[in-house]
């Protein structure tokens, strides 16, 4: 070979220095690699020749008759072989694609290392010994000793892949040359691996691998999914946990997830039968996660984290299947309208969550899709709870960055889903607020940072509404989304800043510093527009602050906001009668102008004031300072009663304005004043018996600690009012449901009547046609 190379250079003229350097350092390795790739290329050519021969076609561009010539005429074949090699130039010699003729008299016997019954043989290295010329020639010339039926059968996929990787590192220029001129050689993918797996596998596993390959090959040409195919896949997944069957199911499931879509993308399988479609969905959603967990079992650590063996070879093999299946599930979630199937699809995502932590983008898309379902008011409660379980698992098992992203997406979904609030949607909104509250307690440090940013946004909106003088500026605050956001943060703080829980753990919650900004923003929003039309919104926000005060033990002065309602002209003047229905203050933030100055609205405002004043002061019914807290409110309420009843001097001087003449509201306020005075007297009697000073903090906090608040005069009154309201709400809810059933029945009857009329018209037309 060196002689040929030098003669070639001699013909070319002067040899460059870089060429000599290349001959010295890299020529031998380059020739070795080229010869190895020539072997592979020859196997592909022989395989293509065999396929063409079996199909009855002739390929004139290949040379494959050397073996036959050696069998029929040894001397002629030998001579032809020598002539063939001798007439070749160096460039033709290195291109390969030929076979050396067999020597005269040699029998075409089976090699010793061939696997019996498979027609395949293993690759061996020829020992050089003393006769190194022949071994070198057979190795360097790219000779394939096997026949065309044996070509490509014994090649190891892993070795080939390693050779390609090594070639790309050592000689990237040559690798790029092959990539441009012979892409088929480098495109030797995992699809060809199945036949090589059966050779190196042990005897016990060889049969199973052959069955998996047979399953793959058998379904390769089938495009229509049938019930028999689904049953065969189910058996393979449940009994043998076959990865081949899992791959086929994932491909079929991807086609099922995109069925009936007007896109140009083509899939391997098509589904036309509805029963097959349903069975395929159930099979993929139930058994694909089981097979995945069988081959890659997820382990839970002592800290509650779930660890997946990502260093396993199977993990890298299953990554494409996992991503494809997850993407199909997410696409299916956006198209499903059947709620039981939607719930089953969401449940199938729970075991897949630990395997997706390496794919942040895919996992965030999953969270967004699931949050959209969780915040959809049309979804039933069971489906939304299942969606929340998926969100919670992502937040529990994810890292800090993923937890923060999950909290942000969840809050955005909560705000989006609370846009419309009615009697039918209020339960779903409360479900969202209560479930999202749990997420903020998983990692309260991350909850504090995200909560602070969102509360700051609410404060910015409030400030912009105050400073902006436009007529529509208040609408950025006075809407259901803003009100539900403040109510949500009150639930978060009351759930995770509970004074009793903090006393048990002997440490404060990281979320406690958020109490002050939430209270300030709520009080500011409450007084943004102090008109009678927005009194329902004020009551909504006062309830949120009462919840914070009850759980955290923080005193919030709410009595002035309620006294303002009583001091308005809406409560002091005589109302007019109306036939309007009472306002449901639980689902209202604004009263229509038709309700202003009406008795039904005045009665509702009076009930809300009495209820909220009782809820505010019953929190401090056992406090040693209750008499001092209740005294200003008691005095103000008594003055208001004198004004609205017409007994005050000021009201008597004005003709025609002798109070509101609403005995129902005035009686309720008077009863509340009596309970305030009774509770203050009850506290004073017990306070007179203590022997410690006001500076004794422990004694002040322990005052009446063993007493139950329900047994105090004010507590007993509040409990009785709550029972009455609960019974009233129950009756109203039953009446609403009965009206809905009647309305549905009436609608069904109308549709049946219309259908009957259509049938009668068709029958009459049929009779007329018959007569004609």
XYZ file of C-alpha atoms in Angstrom:
772
model
C 0.000 0.000 0.000
C 2.744 2.583 0.700
C 4.186 1.883 -2.783
C 0.824 2.600 -4.403
C 0.471 5.770 -2.412
C 3.932 7.017 -3.381
C 3.395 6.247 -7.049
C 0.186 8.169 -6.932
C 1.954 11.160 -5.432
C 4.730 10.867 -7.979
C 2.186 11.272 -10.748
C 0.700 14.304 -8.989
C 4.070 16.130 -8.782
C 5.663 17.647 -5.700
C 4.362 16.379 -2.371
C 3.224 19.055 0.059
C 4.477 19.141 3.610
C 0.972 18.802 5.001
C 0.437 15.721 2.833
C 3.590 14.057 4.144
C 2.541 14.912 7.679
C -0.883 13.408 7.070
C 0.690 10.213 5.643
C 2.859 9.882 8.692
C 0.273 10.532 11.396
C -3.229 9.939 10.057
C -3.166 7.932 6.848
C -3.256 4.517 8.442
C -6.200 5.329 10.720
C -8.094 6.943 7.874
C -7.667 3.877 5.702
C -8.816 1.648 8.539
C -11.986 3.660 9.017
C -12.741 3.743 5.325
C -12.346 0.000 5.083
C -14.648 -0.556 8.036
C -17.311 1.607 6.480
C -16.812 -0.172 3.180
C -17.746 -3.412 4.932
C -20.923 -1.884 6.246
C -21.787 -0.404 2.873
C -21.185 -3.756 1.234
C -23.607 -5.437 3.607
C -26.279 -2.861 2.748
C -25.696 -3.413 -0.956
C -25.908 -7.174 -0.560
C -29.085 -6.841 1.454
C -30.632 -4.585 -1.186
C -29.595 -7.053 -3.870
C -31.310 -9.882 -2.037
C -34.538 -7.897 -1.711
C -34.447 -7.002 -5.408
C -33.774 -10.622 -6.363
C -36.674 -11.888 -4.264
C -38.970 -9.321 -5.913
C -37.936 -10.465 -9.371
C -35.865 -7.414 -10.179
C -32.281 -7.253 -11.496
C -29.776 -4.769 -10.142
C -26.919 -4.209 -12.606
C -25.033 -1.803 -10.357
C -23.872 -4.442 -7.833
C -21.263 -7.177 -8.055
C -22.367 -10.335 -6.281
C -21.587 -13.302 -8.551
C -18.174 -14.060 -7.171
C -19.527 -16.590 -4.721
C -21.423 -18.469 -7.431
C -18.451 -18.495 -9.720
C -16.344 -19.985 -6.993
C -18.827 -22.816 -6.571
C -19.090 -23.731 -10.269
C -15.681 -23.078 -11.750
C -12.920 -22.632 -9.210
C -10.036 -21.900 -11.593
C -11.981 -19.394 -13.675
C -13.303 -17.652 -10.622
C -9.852 -17.462 -9.112
C -8.408 -15.996 -12.237
C -11.249 -13.548 -12.564
C -10.775 -12.473 -8.997
C -7.093 -11.789 -9.522
C -7.831 -9.836 -12.671
C -10.498 -7.862 -10.937
C -8.199 -6.719 -8.149
C -5.289 -6.139 -10.439
C -7.189 -3.872 -12.827
C -8.435 -1.618 -10.029
C -7.024 1.801 -9.224
C -6.409 2.919 -5.653
C -9.618 5.009 -5.565
C -11.776 2.086 -6.843
C -10.068 -0.259 -4.427
C -10.986 1.902 -1.439
C -14.612 2.316 -2.514
C -15.359 -1.361 -1.809
C -18.603 -2.959 -2.910
C -17.053 -6.212 -4.223
C -16.341 -9.712 -2.964
C -13.096 -11.676 -3.331
C -13.631 -14.864 -5.404
C -13.305 -18.103 -3.549
C -10.215 -20.227 -4.003
C -10.323 -23.317 -6.228
C -11.656 -26.440 -4.570
C -12.882 -24.671 -1.380
C -16.306 -25.859 -0.292
C -19.003 -23.419 0.651
C -19.277 -24.807 4.133
C -20.872 -23.048 7.071
C -18.472 -21.099 9.286
C -17.836 -22.589 12.660
C -19.091 -19.568 14.528
C -22.474 -19.389 12.758
C -25.526 -19.642 15.026
C -27.412 -22.807 14.119
C -30.940 -22.311 12.900
C -30.686 -18.555 12.330
C -28.436 -18.261 9.292
C -26.300 -15.715 11.125
C -22.682 -15.710 12.174
C -20.546 -13.708 14.546
C -17.770 -11.413 13.450
C -14.280 -12.726 14.300
C -10.812 -11.336 14.105
C -8.244 -13.344 12.121
C -5.072 -14.095 14.032
C -2.059 -12.795 12.182
C 0.530 -15.409 13.133
C 3.423 -15.757 10.714
C 1.223 -15.375 7.671
C 0.291 -11.776 8.296
C -0.066 -10.902 4.614
C -3.302 -12.759 4.005
C -4.930 -11.572 7.214
C -3.933 -8.001 6.509
C -5.219 -8.201 2.968
C -8.571 -9.642 4.011
C -8.940 -7.019 6.752
C -7.826 -3.985 4.758
C -9.699 -4.758 1.562
C -13.107 -4.780 3.272
C -13.778 -8.441 2.441
C -17.051 -9.954 3.620
C -16.618 -13.699 3.865
C -20.320 -14.337 4.472
C -22.826 -14.775 1.667
C -25.547 -12.310 0.772
C -28.041 -14.038 3.065
C -25.750 -13.462 6.008
C -24.963 -9.809 5.276
C -25.913 -7.399 8.050
C -27.279 -10.095 10.302
C -24.453 -10.250 12.783
C -23.659 -6.602 13.059
C -23.932 -5.135 16.544
C -25.890 -1.884 16.741
C -24.145 -0.620 19.883
C -20.697 -1.222 18.353
C -21.711 0.567 15.201
C -23.025 3.519 17.159
C -19.813 3.689 19.199
C -17.778 3.624 15.984
C -19.786 6.498 14.569
C -19.340 8.543 17.726
C -15.603 7.850 17.751
C -15.344 8.807 14.085
C -17.153 12.098 14.722
C -14.668 12.931 17.457
C -11.431 11.825 15.772
C -12.098 12.858 12.181
C -15.018 15.303 11.941
C -14.145 16.247 8.347
C -14.450 12.681 7.113
C -17.626 12.228 9.174
C -19.172 15.285 7.496
C -18.091 13.953 4.106
C -19.918 10.690 4.768
C -22.911 12.600 6.064
C -23.162 14.547 2.824
C -22.408 11.729 0.359
C -23.644 8.571 2.116
C -26.316 9.575 4.631
C -27.857 6.100 4.508
C -24.769 4.628 6.123
C -24.913 7.057 9.038
C -28.687 6.682 9.312
C -28.382 3.207 10.767
C -30.865 3.724 13.649
C -32.444 1.744 16.401
C -34.966 0.235 14.018
C -32.198 -2.161 12.897
C -31.288 -3.013 16.430
C -34.005 -5.561 17.004
C -32.351 -8.285 14.933
C -28.980 -7.803 16.594
C -30.456 -7.983 20.108
C -31.410 -11.605 19.694
C -27.842 -12.701 18.936
C -26.047 -11.461 22.030
C -28.935 -12.177 24.425
C -28.930 -15.232 26.693
C -31.022 -18.233 25.704
C -33.681 -17.463 28.313
C -34.211 -13.918 27.036
C -33.709 -14.689 23.336
C -37.186 -16.108 22.915
C -38.816 -13.082 24.555
C -36.845 -10.662 22.390
C -37.797 -12.580 19.256
C -41.464 -12.403 20.293
C -41.221 -8.637 20.804
C -39.578 -8.195 17.408
C -42.226 -10.387 15.809
C -44.900 -8.205 17.438
C -43.276 -5.099 16.025
C -42.860 -6.560 12.538
C -46.331 -8.041 12.458
C -48.035 -4.689 13.041
C -45.634 -2.719 10.887
C -47.774 -2.799 7.766
C -51.129 -2.407 9.532
C -52.664 1.059 9.686
C -56.185 0.401 10.931
C -56.364 -0.412 14.645
C -58.644 -3.362 15.307
C -60.035 -4.939 18.435
C -57.703 -7.911 18.007
C -54.685 -5.620 17.978
C -55.848 -3.868 21.126
C -56.381 -7.203 22.883
C -52.947 -8.420 21.814
C -51.356 -5.236 23.135
C -53.244 -5.568 26.386
C -51.945 -9.105 26.914
C -48.384 -8.053 26.110
C -48.555 -5.074 28.491
C -50.202 -6.848 31.410
C -48.390 -10.187 31.288
C -44.900 -9.501 29.939
C -44.658 -5.697 30.356
C -43.375 -5.545 26.789
C -41.677 -2.350 25.680
C -42.405 -3.191 22.056
C -46.126 -3.337 22.778
C -45.831 -0.129 24.786
C -44.267 1.579 21.774
C -47.090 0.432 19.505
C -49.722 1.570 22.015
C -48.086 4.982 22.353
C -48.086 5.421 18.573
C -51.706 4.338 18.303
C -52.681 6.552 21.234
C -51.053 9.534 19.552
C -53.199 8.926 16.483
C -56.279 8.575 18.702
C -55.542 11.855 20.484
C -55.448 13.678 17.118
C -58.364 11.865 15.506
C -60.798 13.904 13.386
C -58.383 16.819 13.106
C -57.949 18.708 9.885
C -54.165 18.729 9.813
C -51.799 17.456 7.170
C -49.787 15.351 9.599
C -49.994 11.627 9.003
C -49.819 8.957 11.683
C -48.955 5.294 11.556
C -52.360 4.175 12.784
C -55.935 5.211 12.113
C -59.021 4.539 14.235
C -62.506 4.432 12.774
C -64.402 2.267 15.271
C -65.708 4.035 18.396
C -65.409 0.904 20.561
C -61.811 0.382 19.485
C -61.142 4.060 20.199
C -62.528 3.759 23.709
C -60.655 0.526 24.464
C -57.414 1.992 23.137
C -57.755 5.081 25.351
C -58.401 2.973 28.440
C -55.483 0.666 27.582
C -53.012 3.512 27.081
C -54.117 5.567 30.077
C -54.101 2.647 32.520
C -51.290 0.355 31.416
C -48.618 2.612 29.892
C -47.791 4.150 33.318
C -47.703 0.638 34.831
C -45.208 -0.637 32.257
C -43.128 2.492 32.679
C -43.026 2.038 36.432
C -42.138 -1.641 35.992
C -39.025 -0.890 33.945
C -38.124 2.349 35.774
C -39.428 2.053 39.343
C -39.624 5.387 41.134
C -38.344 5.344 44.712
C -39.470 7.709 47.459
C -36.737 9.082 49.708
C -36.994 9.802 53.418
C -37.566 13.497 52.724
C -40.628 12.734 50.609
C -38.902 13.262 47.267
C -39.342 10.748 44.458
C -36.185 9.587 42.736
C -36.166 8.148 39.211
C -33.126 6.139 37.960
C -32.151 8.562 35.203
C -28.729 6.958 34.817
C -30.298 3.718 33.613
C -30.007 2.770 29.942
C -33.726 2.080 29.827
C -34.423 5.650 30.881
C -32.755 7.050 27.772
C -34.554 4.457 25.668
C -37.945 5.344 27.132
C -37.531 9.129 26.954
C -39.056 9.463 23.440
C -42.012 7.250 24.391
C -42.553 9.167 27.620
C -42.525 12.574 25.946
C -44.728 11.414 23.089
C -47.274 9.850 25.430
C -47.366 12.898 27.707
C -47.814 15.263 24.772
C -50.672 13.113 23.472
C -52.344 13.128 26.886
C -52.077 16.907 27.156
C -53.534 17.326 23.682
C -56.341 14.944 24.541
C -57.189 16.955 27.677
C -57.873 20.026 25.554
C -60.334 18.169 23.293
C -62.282 15.938 25.669
C -65.838 16.873 26.587
C -66.801 13.690 28.431
C -66.134 14.300 32.131
C -65.573 10.643 33.220
C -62.992 10.219 30.448
C -61.460 13.549 31.405
C -61.135 12.389 34.996
C -59.504 9.111 33.884
C -57.046 11.024 31.702
C -56.098 13.300 34.585
C -55.609 10.304 36.879
C -53.179 8.773 34.382
C -50.894 11.794 34.753
C -50.280 11.217 38.470
C -47.762 8.338 38.059
C -46.047 10.138 35.155
C -45.178 13.318 37.074
C -41.913 12.040 38.674
C -40.533 11.043 35.252
C -41.052 14.525 33.764
C -38.844 16.585 36.072
C -36.053 16.510 33.492
C -38.330 18.241 30.979
C -39.207 21.587 32.541
C -40.942 22.978 29.478
C -43.159 19.924 29.077
C -43.959 19.893 32.792
C -44.972 23.554 32.812
C -47.220 22.910 29.837
C -48.755 20.071 31.802
C -49.408 22.348 34.794
C -51.019 25.010 32.592
C -53.297 22.486 30.908
C -54.360 20.913 34.203
C -54.910 24.327 35.836
C -57.230 25.277 32.975
C -59.376 22.247 33.803
C -59.172 22.938 37.535
C -60.405 26.513 37.014
C -63.126 25.654 34.491
C -66.548 26.385 36.076
C -68.273 23.890 33.767
C -66.297 20.909 35.085
C -67.844 18.860 37.910
C -66.341 18.872 41.350
C -64.806 15.374 41.112
C -62.920 16.250 37.921
C -61.582 19.479 39.400
C -60.400 17.676 42.527
C -58.532 15.147 40.361
C -56.894 18.015 38.475
C -55.839 19.574 41.770
C -54.215 16.300 42.864
C -51.986 16.468 39.782
C -51.071 20.084 40.547
C -50.351 19.229 44.171
C -48.081 16.321 43.229
C -46.039 18.594 40.974
C -45.719 21.143 43.785
C -44.836 18.531 46.416
C -42.232 16.562 44.460
C -40.758 19.427 42.409
C -37.834 21.669 43.251
C -38.135 25.254 44.461
C -38.220 26.726 40.956
C -40.966 24.376 39.877
C -42.942 25.071 43.045
C -42.803 28.793 42.437
C -43.907 28.364 38.822
C -46.750 26.092 39.921
C -47.970 28.621 42.484
C -47.945 31.411 39.916
C -49.833 29.388 37.313
C -52.344 28.265 39.941
C -53.026 31.826 41.098
C -53.493 32.967 37.510
C -55.962 30.137 36.957
C -57.821 31.099 40.131
C -58.191 34.714 39.008
C -59.260 33.606 35.542
C -61.854 31.149 36.865
C -63.469 33.651 39.255
C -64.454 36.146 36.574
C -68.140 35.176 36.682
C -69.712 34.568 40.092
C -73.260 33.273 40.392
C -75.194 30.955 42.655
C -74.122 28.031 40.477
C -70.422 28.910 40.302
C -69.762 30.130 43.852
C -69.196 26.590 45.162
C -66.609 25.868 42.492
C -64.816 29.141 43.207
C -64.703 28.353 46.921
C -63.309 24.923 46.025
C -60.526 26.580 44.034
C -59.686 29.005 46.835
C -59.619 26.318 49.507
C -57.530 23.893 47.438
C -55.067 26.567 46.311
C -54.684 27.625 49.937
C -53.139 24.234 50.651
C -50.428 24.767 48.042
C -49.176 27.906 49.767
C -48.525 25.899 52.909
C -46.232 23.317 51.290
C -43.228 25.667 51.306
C -44.156 28.842 53.154
C -40.923 30.630 52.267
C -41.670 30.331 48.567
C -45.302 31.093 49.376
C -44.241 34.334 51.021
C -42.263 35.570 48.007
C -45.010 34.757 45.513
C -47.726 36.069 47.839
C -45.899 39.335 48.424
C -45.623 39.963 44.670
C -49.307 39.272 44.045
C -50.455 41.396 46.997
C -48.194 44.175 45.766
C -49.939 44.009 42.389
C -53.296 44.418 44.132
C -51.949 47.459 45.988
C -50.663 48.968 42.728
C -54.098 48.567 41.118
C -55.721 50.218 44.136
C -53.297 53.143 44.083
C -53.795 53.640 40.334
C -57.560 53.652 40.838
C -57.294 56.270 43.603
C -54.927 58.603 41.751
C -56.695 58.294 38.394
C -59.630 60.688 38.076
C -61.377 58.922 35.220
C -64.872 57.553 35.717
C -63.889 54.005 34.797
C -60.773 53.755 36.976
C -62.612 52.150 39.893
C -63.537 49.138 37.745
C -60.015 47.736 38.080
C -60.772 47.245 41.794
C -64.528 46.845 41.987
C -64.835 43.523 40.192
C -65.173 39.915 41.236
C -61.599 38.974 40.393
C -60.174 41.606 42.741
C -62.597 40.689 45.525
C -61.890 36.964 45.198
C -58.145 37.653 45.216
C -58.372 39.482 48.556
C -60.643 36.782 49.929
C -58.167 34.123 48.783
C -55.263 35.770 50.610
C -57.399 35.997 53.723
C -57.925 32.246 53.501
C -54.204 31.629 53.013
C -53.262 33.703 56.058
C -56.009 32.275 58.246
C -55.032 28.706 57.335
C -51.258 28.992 57.797
C -50.946 31.757 60.414
C -53.278 30.197 62.961
C -52.214 31.240 66.451
C -53.029 27.806 67.899
C -50.843 26.007 65.342
C -48.011 28.438 65.909
C -48.256 27.884 69.668
C -48.004 24.121 69.153
C -44.966 24.376 66.884
C -43.383 27.169 68.973
C -42.481 29.180 65.876
C -44.227 31.759 63.772
C -45.287 31.274 60.187
C -43.208 32.949 57.433
C -46.509 34.184 55.984
C -47.450 36.252 59.052
C -45.764 39.459 57.739
C -48.329 39.451 54.916
C -51.211 40.135 57.313
C -50.593 43.875 57.491
C -50.461 44.582 53.706
C -53.522 42.414 53.067
C -55.528 44.239 55.745
C -54.451 47.659 54.485
C -55.275 46.889 50.856
C -58.656 45.446 51.868
C -59.574 48.476 53.981
C -58.528 50.801 51.156
C -60.607 48.936 48.589
C -63.556 48.928 50.974
C -63.721 52.724 51.132
C -62.819 53.498 47.515
C -66.445 54.322 46.571
C -68.538 54.676 49.793
C -71.939 54.618 48.089
C -74.974 52.500 48.926
C -74.755 50.735 45.584
C -71.464 49.037 46.580
C -72.381 48.093 50.151
C -72.498 44.379 49.124
C -68.812 44.585 48.117
C -68.001 46.114 51.510
C -69.674 43.189 53.258
C -67.639 40.704 51.174
C -64.366 42.323 52.219
C -65.401 42.620 55.881
C -66.019 38.868 55.979
C -62.503 38.281 54.672
C -61.031 40.476 57.420
C -63.131 38.771 60.093
C -61.657 35.463 58.961
C -58.114 36.803 59.383
C -58.897 38.255 62.806
C -60.477 35.015 64.005
C -57.570 32.759 62.979
C -54.570 34.957 63.699
C -55.812 36.773 66.813
C -55.172 40.158 65.177
C -57.511 42.967 66.149
C -58.883 44.753 63.069
C -61.192 47.797 63.648
C -64.158 46.902 61.455
C -66.942 48.598 63.416
C -66.412 52.052 61.769
C -66.991 50.571 58.275
C -70.301 49.069 59.448
C -71.392 52.220 61.273
C -70.948 54.101 57.984
C -73.584 51.838 56.439
C -76.058 52.685 59.214
C -75.261 56.383 58.927
C -76.062 56.500 55.204
C -79.310 57.952 53.928
C -80.233 54.494 52.706
C -80.766 53.361 56.312
C -82.138 56.581 57.839
C -84.923 57.498 55.427
C -88.246 55.835 54.943
C -88.014 53.168 52.212
C -90.467 52.572 49.394
C -92.219 49.292 48.828
C -91.268 47.053 45.910
C -91.835 43.595 44.503
C -88.154 42.905 43.843
C -86.563 39.738 45.199
C -84.135 40.070 48.118
C -80.481 40.368 47.174
C -78.247 37.360 47.784
C -75.292 39.134 49.393
C -73.088 36.029 49.096
C -73.030 36.380 45.298
C -73.315 40.169 44.904
C -70.849 43.036 45.014
C -73.111 45.688 43.502
C -76.790 46.496 43.875
C -78.853 47.675 40.965
C -80.229 51.188 41.075
C -83.720 49.705 41.245
C -82.955 48.491 44.780
C -81.968 51.890 46.163
C -84.366 53.357 48.753
C -86.427 50.140 48.763
C -87.547 48.248 51.833
C -86.161 44.920 50.609
C -82.700 46.468 50.236
C -82.913 48.243 53.598
C -83.902 45.029 55.328
C -80.992 43.208 53.733
C -78.497 45.872 54.757
C -79.784 45.796 58.327
C -79.412 42.009 58.548
C -75.871 42.163 57.206
C -74.843 44.893 59.674
C -76.228 42.974 62.652
C -74.577 39.742 61.503
C -71.152 41.275 60.871
C -71.125 43.366 64.042
C -71.899 40.243 66.020
C -69.151 38.287 64.235
C -66.627 41.057 64.863
C -67.244 41.462 68.583
C -67.862 37.820 69.445
C -64.149 37.249 68.755
C -63.392 39.381 71.833
C -66.335 38.292 73.963
C -63.936 36.739 76.522
C -61.377 39.535 76.350
C -60.693 41.446 79.531
C -61.026 44.660 77.502
C -64.430 43.879 75.959
C -66.335 46.586 77.901
C -63.988 49.255 76.581
C -64.120 47.860 73.021
C -67.918 47.710 72.895
C -68.648 51.042 74.608
C -68.113 53.373 71.582
C -70.154 51.107 69.328
C -72.931 50.778 71.896
C -73.201 54.547 72.275
C -73.250 55.076 68.490
C -75.938 52.449 67.959
C -78.167 53.936 70.661
C -77.860 57.380 69.077
C -78.737 55.909 65.678
C -81.813 54.195 67.129
C -83.062 57.479 68.554
C -82.607 59.195 65.187
C -84.361 56.599 63.050
C -87.217 56.080 65.523
C -88.116 59.792 65.515
C -87.535 60.311 69.229
C -84.531 62.622 68.887
C -84.860 66.397 68.966
C -83.133 66.787 65.596
C -85.563 64.455 63.847
C -88.617 66.122 65.386
C -87.652 69.531 64.034
C -87.719 68.245 60.444
C -91.189 67.594 59.176
C -91.694 64.405 57.280
C -88.323 62.936 58.205
C -89.075 61.153 61.432
C -86.816 58.107 60.870
C -86.911 55.105 58.550
C -90.062 53.568 60.053
C -88.560 50.114 59.667
C -89.398 48.237 62.810
C -87.658 45.034 61.670
C -84.228 46.619 61.306
C -84.575 48.825 64.381
C -85.592 45.886 66.561
C -82.589 43.823 65.406
C -80.177 46.679 66.138
C -81.745 47.236 69.566
C -81.384 43.535 70.438
C -77.719 43.637 69.419
C -77.139 46.625 71.729
C -78.676 44.705 74.603
C -76.343 41.762 74.008
C -73.333 44.084 73.925
C -74.298 45.574 77.270
C -75.032 42.145 78.794
C -71.698 40.738 77.679
C -69.830 43.812 78.965
C -71.503 43.435 82.355
C -70.645 39.703 82.392
C -66.967 40.461 81.728
C -66.883 43.240 84.345
C -68.197 40.911 87.011
C -65.427 38.391 86.378
C -62.804 41.061 85.874
C -63.510 42.460 89.340
C -62.380 39.176 90.903
C -58.846 39.139 89.448
C -55.899 40.166 91.602
C -53.275 40.967 88.932
C -52.464 44.278 87.323
C -52.884 45.324 83.721
C -49.134 45.028 83.185
C -49.282 41.272 83.866
C -49.344 40.055 80.252
C -49.693 36.374 81.090
C -52.616 37.025 83.414
C -54.390 39.233 80.863
C -54.013 36.647 78.078
C -55.192 33.850 80.367
C -58.369 35.703 81.419
C -61.440 33.457 80.873
C -59.368 31.060 78.781
C -61.253 28.028 80.046
C -64.637 29.554 79.251
C -66.324 28.671 75.960
C -67.309 31.627 73.830
C -70.674 30.029 72.990
C -71.697 30.383 76.662
C -71.125 34.124 76.789
C -74.232 36.357 76.348
C -73.027 37.650 72.990
C -71.798 34.213 71.888
C -75.167 32.579 72.587
C -76.896 35.302 70.563
C -74.518 34.866 67.600
C -74.913 31.081 67.634
C -78.687 31.399 67.533
C -78.512 33.839 64.601
C -76.195 31.491 62.683
C -78.580 28.564 63.087
C -81.476 30.651 61.789
C -79.464 31.809 58.785
C -78.316 28.253 58.073
C -81.881 26.986 58.052
C -82.961 29.849 55.815
C -80.127 29.204 53.363
C -80.996 25.516 53.261
C -84.610 26.260 52.349
C -83.532 28.746 49.681
C -81.120 26.205 48.179
C -83.777 23.505 48.101
C -86.184 25.895 46.394
C -83.582 26.800 43.807
C -82.864 23.168 43.010
C -86.567 22.425 42.729
C -86.992 25.295 40.288
C -84.091 23.959 38.217
C -85.633 20.492 38.086
C -88.975 21.931 37.021
C -87.328 24.085 34.397
C -85.407 21.105 32.996
C -88.555 19.013 33.002
C -90.474 21.721 31.196
C -87.713 22.045 28.613
C -87.668 18.292 28.113
C -91.436 18.243 27.725
C -91.332 21.006 25.136
C -88.691 19.149 23.142
C -90.740 15.933 23.322
C -93.821 17.844 22.201
C -91.945 19.376 19.292
C -90.656 15.955 18.302
C -94.179 14.514 18.507
C -95.470 17.310 16.296
C -92.712 16.585 13.781
C -93.642 12.918 13.783
C -97.331 13.737 13.286
C -96.505 16.094 10.422
C -94.323 13.417 8.808
C -97.088 10.831 9.154
C -99.645 13.203 7.644
C -97.338 13.982 4.741
C -96.762 10.258 4.294
C -100.514 9.634 4.124
C -100.939 12.417 1.605
C -98.187 10.941 -0.534
C -99.848 7.567 -0.327
C -103.163 9.025 -1.436
C -101.539 10.762 -4.338
